[in-house]
CSV table of C-alpha atoms and ligand atoms in Angstrom, one decimal:
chain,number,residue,atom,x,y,z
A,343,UNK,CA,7.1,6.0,73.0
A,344,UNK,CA,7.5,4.0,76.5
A,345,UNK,CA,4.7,1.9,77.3
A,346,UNK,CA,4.2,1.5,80.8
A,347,UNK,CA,2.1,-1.8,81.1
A,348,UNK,CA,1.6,-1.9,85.2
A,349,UNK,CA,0.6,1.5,85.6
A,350,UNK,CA,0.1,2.7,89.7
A,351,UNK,CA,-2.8,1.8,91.3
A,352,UNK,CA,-4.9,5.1,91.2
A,353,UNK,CA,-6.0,6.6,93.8
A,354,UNK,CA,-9.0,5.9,95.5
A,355,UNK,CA,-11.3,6.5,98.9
A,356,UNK,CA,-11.1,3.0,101.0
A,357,UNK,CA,-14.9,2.9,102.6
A,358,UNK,CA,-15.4,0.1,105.5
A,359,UNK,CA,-18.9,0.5,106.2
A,360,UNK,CA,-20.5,-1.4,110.1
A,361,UNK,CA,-23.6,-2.9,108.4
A,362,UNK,CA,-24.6,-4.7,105.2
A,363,UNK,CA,-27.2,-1.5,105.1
A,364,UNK,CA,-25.2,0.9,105.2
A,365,UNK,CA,-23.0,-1.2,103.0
A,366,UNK,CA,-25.6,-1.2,100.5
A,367,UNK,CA,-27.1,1.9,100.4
A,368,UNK,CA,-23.1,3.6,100.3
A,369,UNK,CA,-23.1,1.5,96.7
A,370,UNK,CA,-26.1,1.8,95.9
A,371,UNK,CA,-25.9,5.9,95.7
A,372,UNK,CA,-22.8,5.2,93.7
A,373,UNK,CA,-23.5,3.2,91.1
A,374,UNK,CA,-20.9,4.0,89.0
A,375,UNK,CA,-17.7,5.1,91.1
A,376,UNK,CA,-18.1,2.5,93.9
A,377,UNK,CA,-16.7,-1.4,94.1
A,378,UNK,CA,-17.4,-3.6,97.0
A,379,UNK,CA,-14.7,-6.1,97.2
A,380,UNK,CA,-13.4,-9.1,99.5
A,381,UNK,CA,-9.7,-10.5,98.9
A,382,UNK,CA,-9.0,-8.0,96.0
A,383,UNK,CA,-6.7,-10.3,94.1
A,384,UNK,CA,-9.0,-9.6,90.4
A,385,UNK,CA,-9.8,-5.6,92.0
A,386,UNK,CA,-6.3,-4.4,92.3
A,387,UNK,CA,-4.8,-6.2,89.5
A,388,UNK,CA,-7.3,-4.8,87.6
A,389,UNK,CA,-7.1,-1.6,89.0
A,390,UNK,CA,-3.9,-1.2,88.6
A,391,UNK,CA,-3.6,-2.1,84.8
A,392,UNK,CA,-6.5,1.0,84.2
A,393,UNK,CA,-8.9,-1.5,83.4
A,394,UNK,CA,-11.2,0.0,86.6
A,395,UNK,CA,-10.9,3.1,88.2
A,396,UNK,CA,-13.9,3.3,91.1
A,397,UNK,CA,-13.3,6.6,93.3
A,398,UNK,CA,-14.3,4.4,96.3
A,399,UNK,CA,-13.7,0.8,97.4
A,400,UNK,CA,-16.0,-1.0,99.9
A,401,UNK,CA,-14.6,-3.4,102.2
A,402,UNK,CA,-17.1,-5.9,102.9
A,403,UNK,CA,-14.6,-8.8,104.4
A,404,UNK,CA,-16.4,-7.9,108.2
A,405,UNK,CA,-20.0,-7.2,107.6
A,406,UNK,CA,-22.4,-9.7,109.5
A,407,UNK,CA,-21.8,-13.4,108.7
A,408,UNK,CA,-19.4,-13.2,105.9
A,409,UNK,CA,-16.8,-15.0,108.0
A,410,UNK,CA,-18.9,-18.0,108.6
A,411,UNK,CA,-18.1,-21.4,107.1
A,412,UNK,CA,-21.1,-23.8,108.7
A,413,UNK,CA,-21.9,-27.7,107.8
A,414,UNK,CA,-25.0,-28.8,109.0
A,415,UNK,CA,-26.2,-32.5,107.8
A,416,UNK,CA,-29.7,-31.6,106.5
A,417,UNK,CA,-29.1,-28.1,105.4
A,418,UNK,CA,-25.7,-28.4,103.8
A,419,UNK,CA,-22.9,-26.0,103.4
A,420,UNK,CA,-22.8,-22.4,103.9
A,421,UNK,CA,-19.5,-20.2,102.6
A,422,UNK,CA,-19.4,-16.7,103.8
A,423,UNK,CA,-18.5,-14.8,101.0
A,424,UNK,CA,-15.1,-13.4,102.7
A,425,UNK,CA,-13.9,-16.8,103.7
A,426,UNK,CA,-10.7,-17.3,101.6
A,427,UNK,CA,-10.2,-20.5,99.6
A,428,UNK,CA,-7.5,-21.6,101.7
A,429,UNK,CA,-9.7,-22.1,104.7
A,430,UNK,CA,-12.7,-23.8,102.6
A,431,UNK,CA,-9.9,-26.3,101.2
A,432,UNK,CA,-8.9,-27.3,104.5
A,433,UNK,CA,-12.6,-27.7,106.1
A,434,UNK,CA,-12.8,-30.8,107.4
A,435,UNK,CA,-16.6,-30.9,106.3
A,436,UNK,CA,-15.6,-29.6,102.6
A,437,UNK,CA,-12.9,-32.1,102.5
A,438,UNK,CA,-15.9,-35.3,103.7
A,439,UNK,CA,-18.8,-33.8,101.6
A,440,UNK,CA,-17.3,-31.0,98.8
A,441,UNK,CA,-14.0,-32.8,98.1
A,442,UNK,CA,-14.7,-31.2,94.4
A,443,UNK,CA,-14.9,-28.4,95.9
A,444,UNK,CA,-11.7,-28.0,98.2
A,445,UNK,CA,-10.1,-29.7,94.5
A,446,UNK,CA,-11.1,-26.9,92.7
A,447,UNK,CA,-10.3,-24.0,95.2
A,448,UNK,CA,-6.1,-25.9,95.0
A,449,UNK,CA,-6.1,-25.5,91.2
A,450,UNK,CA,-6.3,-21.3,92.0
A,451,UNK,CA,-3.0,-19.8,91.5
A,452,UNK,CA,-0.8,-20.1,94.6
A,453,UNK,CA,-1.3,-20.7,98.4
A,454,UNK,CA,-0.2,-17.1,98.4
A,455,UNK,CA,-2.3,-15.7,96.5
A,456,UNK,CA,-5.2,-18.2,98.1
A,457,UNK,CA,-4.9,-16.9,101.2
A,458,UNK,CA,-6.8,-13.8,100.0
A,459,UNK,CA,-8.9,-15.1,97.0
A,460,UNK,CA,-12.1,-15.7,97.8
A,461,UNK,CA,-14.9,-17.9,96.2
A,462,UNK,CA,-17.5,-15.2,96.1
A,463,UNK,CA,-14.8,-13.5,94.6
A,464,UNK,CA,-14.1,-15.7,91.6
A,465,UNK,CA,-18.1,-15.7,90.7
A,466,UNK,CA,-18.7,-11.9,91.1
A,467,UNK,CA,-15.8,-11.3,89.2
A,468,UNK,CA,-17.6,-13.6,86.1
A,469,UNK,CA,-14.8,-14.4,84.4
A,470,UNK,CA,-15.6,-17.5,82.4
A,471,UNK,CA,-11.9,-19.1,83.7
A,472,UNK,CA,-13.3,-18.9,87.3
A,473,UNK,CA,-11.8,-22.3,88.4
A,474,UNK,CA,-14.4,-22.4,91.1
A,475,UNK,CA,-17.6,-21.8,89.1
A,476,UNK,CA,-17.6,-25.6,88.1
A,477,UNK,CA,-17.7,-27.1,91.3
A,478,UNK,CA,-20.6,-24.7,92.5
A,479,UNK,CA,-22.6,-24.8,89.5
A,480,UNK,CA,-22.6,-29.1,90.4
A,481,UNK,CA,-23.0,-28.6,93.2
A,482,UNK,CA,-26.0,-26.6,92.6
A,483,UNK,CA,-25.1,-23.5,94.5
A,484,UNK,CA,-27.1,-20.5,95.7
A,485,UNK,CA,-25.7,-17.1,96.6
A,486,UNK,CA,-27.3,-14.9,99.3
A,487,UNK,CA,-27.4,-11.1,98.7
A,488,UNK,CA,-28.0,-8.3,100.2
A,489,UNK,CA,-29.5,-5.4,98.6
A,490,UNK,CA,-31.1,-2.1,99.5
A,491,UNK,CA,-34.5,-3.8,99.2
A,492,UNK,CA,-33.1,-6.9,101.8
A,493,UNK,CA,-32.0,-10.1,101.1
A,494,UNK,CA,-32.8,-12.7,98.5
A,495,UNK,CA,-31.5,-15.7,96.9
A,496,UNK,CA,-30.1,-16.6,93.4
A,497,UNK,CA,-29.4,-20.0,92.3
A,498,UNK,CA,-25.7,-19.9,90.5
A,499,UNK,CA,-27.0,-21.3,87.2
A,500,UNK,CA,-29.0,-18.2,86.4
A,501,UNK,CA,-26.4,-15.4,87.3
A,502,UNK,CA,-23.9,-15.1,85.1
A,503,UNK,CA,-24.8,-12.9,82.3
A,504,UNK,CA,-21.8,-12.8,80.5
A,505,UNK,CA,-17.8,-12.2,81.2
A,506,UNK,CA,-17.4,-10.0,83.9
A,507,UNK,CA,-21.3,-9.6,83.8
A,508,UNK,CA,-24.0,-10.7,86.5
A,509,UNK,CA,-27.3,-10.7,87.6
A,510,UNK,CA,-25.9,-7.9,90.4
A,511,UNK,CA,-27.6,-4.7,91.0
A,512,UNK,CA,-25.8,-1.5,92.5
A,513,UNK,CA,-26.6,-1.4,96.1
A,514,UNK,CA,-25.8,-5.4,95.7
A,515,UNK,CA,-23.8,-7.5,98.0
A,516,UNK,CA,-23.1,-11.4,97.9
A,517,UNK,CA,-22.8,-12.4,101.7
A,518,UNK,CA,-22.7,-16.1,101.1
A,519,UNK,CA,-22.4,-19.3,99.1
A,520,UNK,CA,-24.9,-21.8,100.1
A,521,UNK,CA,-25.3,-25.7,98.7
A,522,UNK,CA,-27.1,-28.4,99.7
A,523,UNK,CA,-26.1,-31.8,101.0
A,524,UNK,CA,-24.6,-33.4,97.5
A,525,UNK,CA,-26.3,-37.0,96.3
A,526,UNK,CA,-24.8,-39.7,98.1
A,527,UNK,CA,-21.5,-41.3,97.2
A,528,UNK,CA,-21.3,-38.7,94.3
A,529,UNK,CA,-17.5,-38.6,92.9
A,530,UNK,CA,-16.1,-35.4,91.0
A,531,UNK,CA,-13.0,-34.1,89.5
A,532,UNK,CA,-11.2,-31.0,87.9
A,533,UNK,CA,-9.6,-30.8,85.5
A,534,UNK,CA,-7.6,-27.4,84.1
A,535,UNK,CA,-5.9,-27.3,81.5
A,536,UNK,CA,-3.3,-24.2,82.0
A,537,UNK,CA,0.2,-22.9,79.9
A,538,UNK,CA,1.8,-23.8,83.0
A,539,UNK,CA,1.2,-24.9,86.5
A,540,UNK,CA,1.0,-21.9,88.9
A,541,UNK,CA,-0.9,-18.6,88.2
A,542,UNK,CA,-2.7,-19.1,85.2
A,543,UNK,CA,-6.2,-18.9,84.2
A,544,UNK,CA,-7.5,-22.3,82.3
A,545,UNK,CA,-7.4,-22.5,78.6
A,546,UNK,CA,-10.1,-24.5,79.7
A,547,UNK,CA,-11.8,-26.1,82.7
A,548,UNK,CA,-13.9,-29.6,83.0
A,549,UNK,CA,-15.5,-30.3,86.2
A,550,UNK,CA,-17.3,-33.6,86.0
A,551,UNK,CA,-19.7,-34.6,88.9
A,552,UNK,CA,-21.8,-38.0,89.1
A,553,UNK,CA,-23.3,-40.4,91.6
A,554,UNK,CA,-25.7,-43.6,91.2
A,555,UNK,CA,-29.4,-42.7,90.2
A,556,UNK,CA,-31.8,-45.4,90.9
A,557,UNK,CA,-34.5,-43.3,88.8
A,558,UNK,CA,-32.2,-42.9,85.6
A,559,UNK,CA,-32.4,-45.7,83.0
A,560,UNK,CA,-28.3,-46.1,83.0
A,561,UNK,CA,-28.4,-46.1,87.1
A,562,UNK,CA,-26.4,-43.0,87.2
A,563,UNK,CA,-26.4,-39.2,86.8
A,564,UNK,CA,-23.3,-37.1,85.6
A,565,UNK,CA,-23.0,-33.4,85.4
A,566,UNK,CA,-20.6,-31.5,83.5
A,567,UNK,CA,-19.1,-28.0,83.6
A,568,UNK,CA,-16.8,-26.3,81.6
A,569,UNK,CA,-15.2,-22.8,81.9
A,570,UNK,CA,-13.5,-21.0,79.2
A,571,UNK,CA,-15.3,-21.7,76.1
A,572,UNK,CA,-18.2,-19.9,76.5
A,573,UNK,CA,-19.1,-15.9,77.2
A,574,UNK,CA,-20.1,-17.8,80.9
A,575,UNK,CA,-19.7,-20.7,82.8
A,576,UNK,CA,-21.8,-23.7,81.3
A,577,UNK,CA,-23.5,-26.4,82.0
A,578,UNK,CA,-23.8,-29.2,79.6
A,579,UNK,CA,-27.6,-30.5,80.4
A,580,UNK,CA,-27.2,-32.7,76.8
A,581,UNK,CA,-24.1,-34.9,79.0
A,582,UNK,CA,-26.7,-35.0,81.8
A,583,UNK,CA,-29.4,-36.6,79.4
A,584,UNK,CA,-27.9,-38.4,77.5
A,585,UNK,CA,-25.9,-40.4,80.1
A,586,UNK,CA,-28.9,-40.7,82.5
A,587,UNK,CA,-30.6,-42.5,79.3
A,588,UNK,CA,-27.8,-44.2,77.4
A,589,UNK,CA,-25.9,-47.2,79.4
A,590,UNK,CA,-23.1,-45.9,80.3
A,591,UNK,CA,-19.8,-47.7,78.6
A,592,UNK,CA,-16.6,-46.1,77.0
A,593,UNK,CA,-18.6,-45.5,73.5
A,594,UNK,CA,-20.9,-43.2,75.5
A,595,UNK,CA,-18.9,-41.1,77.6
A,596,UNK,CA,-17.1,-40.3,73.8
A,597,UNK,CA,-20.6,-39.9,72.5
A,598,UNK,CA,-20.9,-37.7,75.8
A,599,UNK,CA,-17.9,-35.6,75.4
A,600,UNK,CA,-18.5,-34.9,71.7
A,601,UNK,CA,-21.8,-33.3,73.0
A,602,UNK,CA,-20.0,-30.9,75.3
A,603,UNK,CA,-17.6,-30.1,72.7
A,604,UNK,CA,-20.4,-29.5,70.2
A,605,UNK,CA,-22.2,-27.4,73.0
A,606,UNK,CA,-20.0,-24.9,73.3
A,607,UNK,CA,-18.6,-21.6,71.8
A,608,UNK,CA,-15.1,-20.7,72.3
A,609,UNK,CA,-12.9,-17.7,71.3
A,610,UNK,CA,-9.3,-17.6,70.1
A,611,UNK,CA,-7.2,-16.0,72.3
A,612,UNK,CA,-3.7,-15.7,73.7
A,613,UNK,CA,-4.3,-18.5,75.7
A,614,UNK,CA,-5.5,-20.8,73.1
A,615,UNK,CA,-7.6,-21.0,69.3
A,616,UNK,CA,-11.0,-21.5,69.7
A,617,UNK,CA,-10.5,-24.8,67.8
A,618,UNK,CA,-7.9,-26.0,70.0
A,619,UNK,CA,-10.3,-25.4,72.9
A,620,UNK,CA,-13.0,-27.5,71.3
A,621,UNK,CA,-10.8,-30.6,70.8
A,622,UNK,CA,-9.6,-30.2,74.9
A,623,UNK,CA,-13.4,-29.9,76.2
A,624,UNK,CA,-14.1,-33.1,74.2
A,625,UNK,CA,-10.3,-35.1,75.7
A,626,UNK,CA,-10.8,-33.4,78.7
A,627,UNK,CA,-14.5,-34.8,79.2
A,628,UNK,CA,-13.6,-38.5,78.0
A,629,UNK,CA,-11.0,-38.2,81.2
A,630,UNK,CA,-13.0,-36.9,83.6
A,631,UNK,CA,-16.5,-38.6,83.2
A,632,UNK,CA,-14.7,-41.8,82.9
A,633,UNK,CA,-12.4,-41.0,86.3
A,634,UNK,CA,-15.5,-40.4,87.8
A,635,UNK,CA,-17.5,-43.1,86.4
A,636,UNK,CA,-14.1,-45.8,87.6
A,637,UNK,CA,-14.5,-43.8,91.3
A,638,UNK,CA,-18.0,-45.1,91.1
A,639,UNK,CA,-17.4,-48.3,91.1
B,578,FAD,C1,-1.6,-13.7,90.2
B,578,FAD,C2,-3.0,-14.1,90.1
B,578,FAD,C3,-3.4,-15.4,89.7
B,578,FAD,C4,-4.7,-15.8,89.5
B,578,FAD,N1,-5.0,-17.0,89.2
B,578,FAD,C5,-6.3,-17.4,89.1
B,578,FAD,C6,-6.6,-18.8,88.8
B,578,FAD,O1,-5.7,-19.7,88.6
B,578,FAD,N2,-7.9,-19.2,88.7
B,578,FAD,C7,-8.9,-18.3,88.9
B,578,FAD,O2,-10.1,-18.6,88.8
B,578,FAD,N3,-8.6,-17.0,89.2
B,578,FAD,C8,-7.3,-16.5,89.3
B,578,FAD,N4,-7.1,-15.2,89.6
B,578,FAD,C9,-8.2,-14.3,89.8
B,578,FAD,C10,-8.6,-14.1,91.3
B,578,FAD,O3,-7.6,-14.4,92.2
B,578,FAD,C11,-9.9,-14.8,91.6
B,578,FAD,O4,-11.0,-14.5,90.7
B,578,FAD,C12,-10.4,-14.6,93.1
B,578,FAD,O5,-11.2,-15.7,93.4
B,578,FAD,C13,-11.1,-13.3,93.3
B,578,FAD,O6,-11.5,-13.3,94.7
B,578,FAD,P1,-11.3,-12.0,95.6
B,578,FAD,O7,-11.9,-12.2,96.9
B,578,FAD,O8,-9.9,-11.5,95.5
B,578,FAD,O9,-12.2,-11.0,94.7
B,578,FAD,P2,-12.2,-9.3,94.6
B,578,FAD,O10,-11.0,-9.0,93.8
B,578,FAD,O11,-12.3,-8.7,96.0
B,578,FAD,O12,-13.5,-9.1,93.8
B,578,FAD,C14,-13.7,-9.7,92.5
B,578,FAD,C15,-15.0,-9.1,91.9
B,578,FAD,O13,-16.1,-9.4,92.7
B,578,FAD,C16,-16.8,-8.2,93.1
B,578,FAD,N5,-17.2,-8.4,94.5
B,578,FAD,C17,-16.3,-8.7,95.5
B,578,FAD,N6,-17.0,-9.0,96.6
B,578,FAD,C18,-18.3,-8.9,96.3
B,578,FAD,C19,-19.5,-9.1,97.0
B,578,FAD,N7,-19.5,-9.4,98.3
B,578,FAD,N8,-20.7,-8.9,96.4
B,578,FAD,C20,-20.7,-8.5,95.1
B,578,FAD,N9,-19.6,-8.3,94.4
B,578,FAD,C21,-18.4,-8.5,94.9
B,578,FAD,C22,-15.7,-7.1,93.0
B,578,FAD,O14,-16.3,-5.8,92.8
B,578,FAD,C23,-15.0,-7.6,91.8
B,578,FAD,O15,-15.6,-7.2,90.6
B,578,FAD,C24,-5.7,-14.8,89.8
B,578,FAD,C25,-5.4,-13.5,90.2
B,578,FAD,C26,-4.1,-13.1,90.3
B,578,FAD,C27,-3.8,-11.8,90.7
């Protein structure tokens, strides 16, 4: 028997609502057939391979706000959810104060395919890969969202709930990415480890952040994320402790990495063994902390 393994995309009702209300309340009275979506680039693809079949997709790329990218010194930086990654790599303001950021969004894929991915998307979507769920969960982020009971606010680090699951309702729609002004002089960097260097997800992802902290006993605060090796995106407080506490030399950014190897729990899959993934989180995290910790000084 022939297997067809890019079926059509089925066919569906395209829905482009005026207002984030009735935006919400369309989905909300559709729990189960409806999709809001933005860029589309994990919708269609999935769609497409039968892995998701809604009846209706919202469009929510023009509702109120969602094409705002805004700086502002004290409050920080706002990303409306259907601003494509393109355009936050290229902001002059993500580029002075988010350069992790704007790193992060150029590992995605291609230009092409960047053009229509969007941020928002990458975290809705949960996947523990998501190249930009590092850099926003340093960067402390917050999503806005809209829901049929109004809008609230969810810090990143408690949404993910596992892959391709979140702490979204039906009747839920992100609007925007918010973080606050970063510590000052913080460095970062990405790293992904891919099977090649265009289009493909990370066998694993280590996003290292750190600036000088006059109220640590080593002087200075790291944070460290790492994406797929875990059912969701983690953050590795242990690396965080132990080197606000410990001086910080080669012996303990090892001592460091070993931690975030130890902390967490990956699968084997086609991309990679789960023991494989292990031994890259801990190389990975010697390279990063200590390209950040050399930025430093
Ligand atoms: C060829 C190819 C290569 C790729 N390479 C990479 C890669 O290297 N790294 C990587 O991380 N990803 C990669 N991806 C996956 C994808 O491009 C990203 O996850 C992208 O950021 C998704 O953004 P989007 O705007 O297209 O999301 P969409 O496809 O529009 O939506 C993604 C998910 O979020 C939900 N959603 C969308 N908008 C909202 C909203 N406002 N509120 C609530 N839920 C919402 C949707 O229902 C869906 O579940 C790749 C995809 C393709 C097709």
């Amino acid at each position: 028997m022939e297997y067809n393994t890019h079926p059509a995309l089925p066919e569906f009702e395209y829905i482009r609502p005026a207002t984030l209300a009735e935006a919400s309340d369309f989905l909300s009275h559709h729990p189960d057939t409806a999709r809001p979506f933005l860029g589309g680039t994990d919708v269609f693809v999935r769609m497409r391979d039968g892995f998701m079949k809604p009846d209706f997709l919202v469009d929510v790329k023009n509702l109120d706000g969602t094409n705002e990218l805004r700086f502002d010194p004290q409050a920080g930086l706002t990303i409306g959810a259907a601003v494509n990654m393109n355009r936050v790599s290229a902001s002059p303001e993500v580029q002075t104060h988010y350069p992790l950021l704007a790193e992060a969004c150029r590992s995605v894929a291609s230009y092409q395919l960047r053009t229509r991915a969007t941020i928002v998307g990458n975290l809705c979507n949960a996947s523990p890969a998501g190249d930009t769920t590092g850099a926003c969960l340093v960067f402390d982020g917050v999503l806005h969202i809209h829901g049929v009971d109004g809008l609230r606010q969810e810090p990143l680090a408690t949404f993910f709930r596992g892959p391709g699951k979140t702490t979204l309702k039906p009747g839920d729609i992100v609007t925007a990415l918010h973080f606050p002004i970063p510590p000052e002089h913080c460095m970062g960097k990405y790293i992904k480890l891919g099977r090649n260097q265009l289009s493909d997800l990370a066998i694993v992802g280590v996003t290292a952040l750190g600036h000088k902290d006059s109220t640590t006993s080593s002087g200075y605060r790291f944070r460290l994320a790492l994406a797929s090796v875990a059912p969701v995106p983690l953050m590795v407080t242990e690396v965080e402790t132990y080197l606000a506490d410990n001086p910080v030399t080669p012996d303990a950014i090892h001592e460091a990495a070993r931690l975030a190897a130890e902390a967490c729990s990956p699968i084997d899959d086609v991309r990679g063994s789960a023991r494989y993934r292990k031994q890259m989180v801990r190389n990975l995290s010697v390279k990063a902390l200590t390209e950040v910790w050399k930025k430093l000084n």
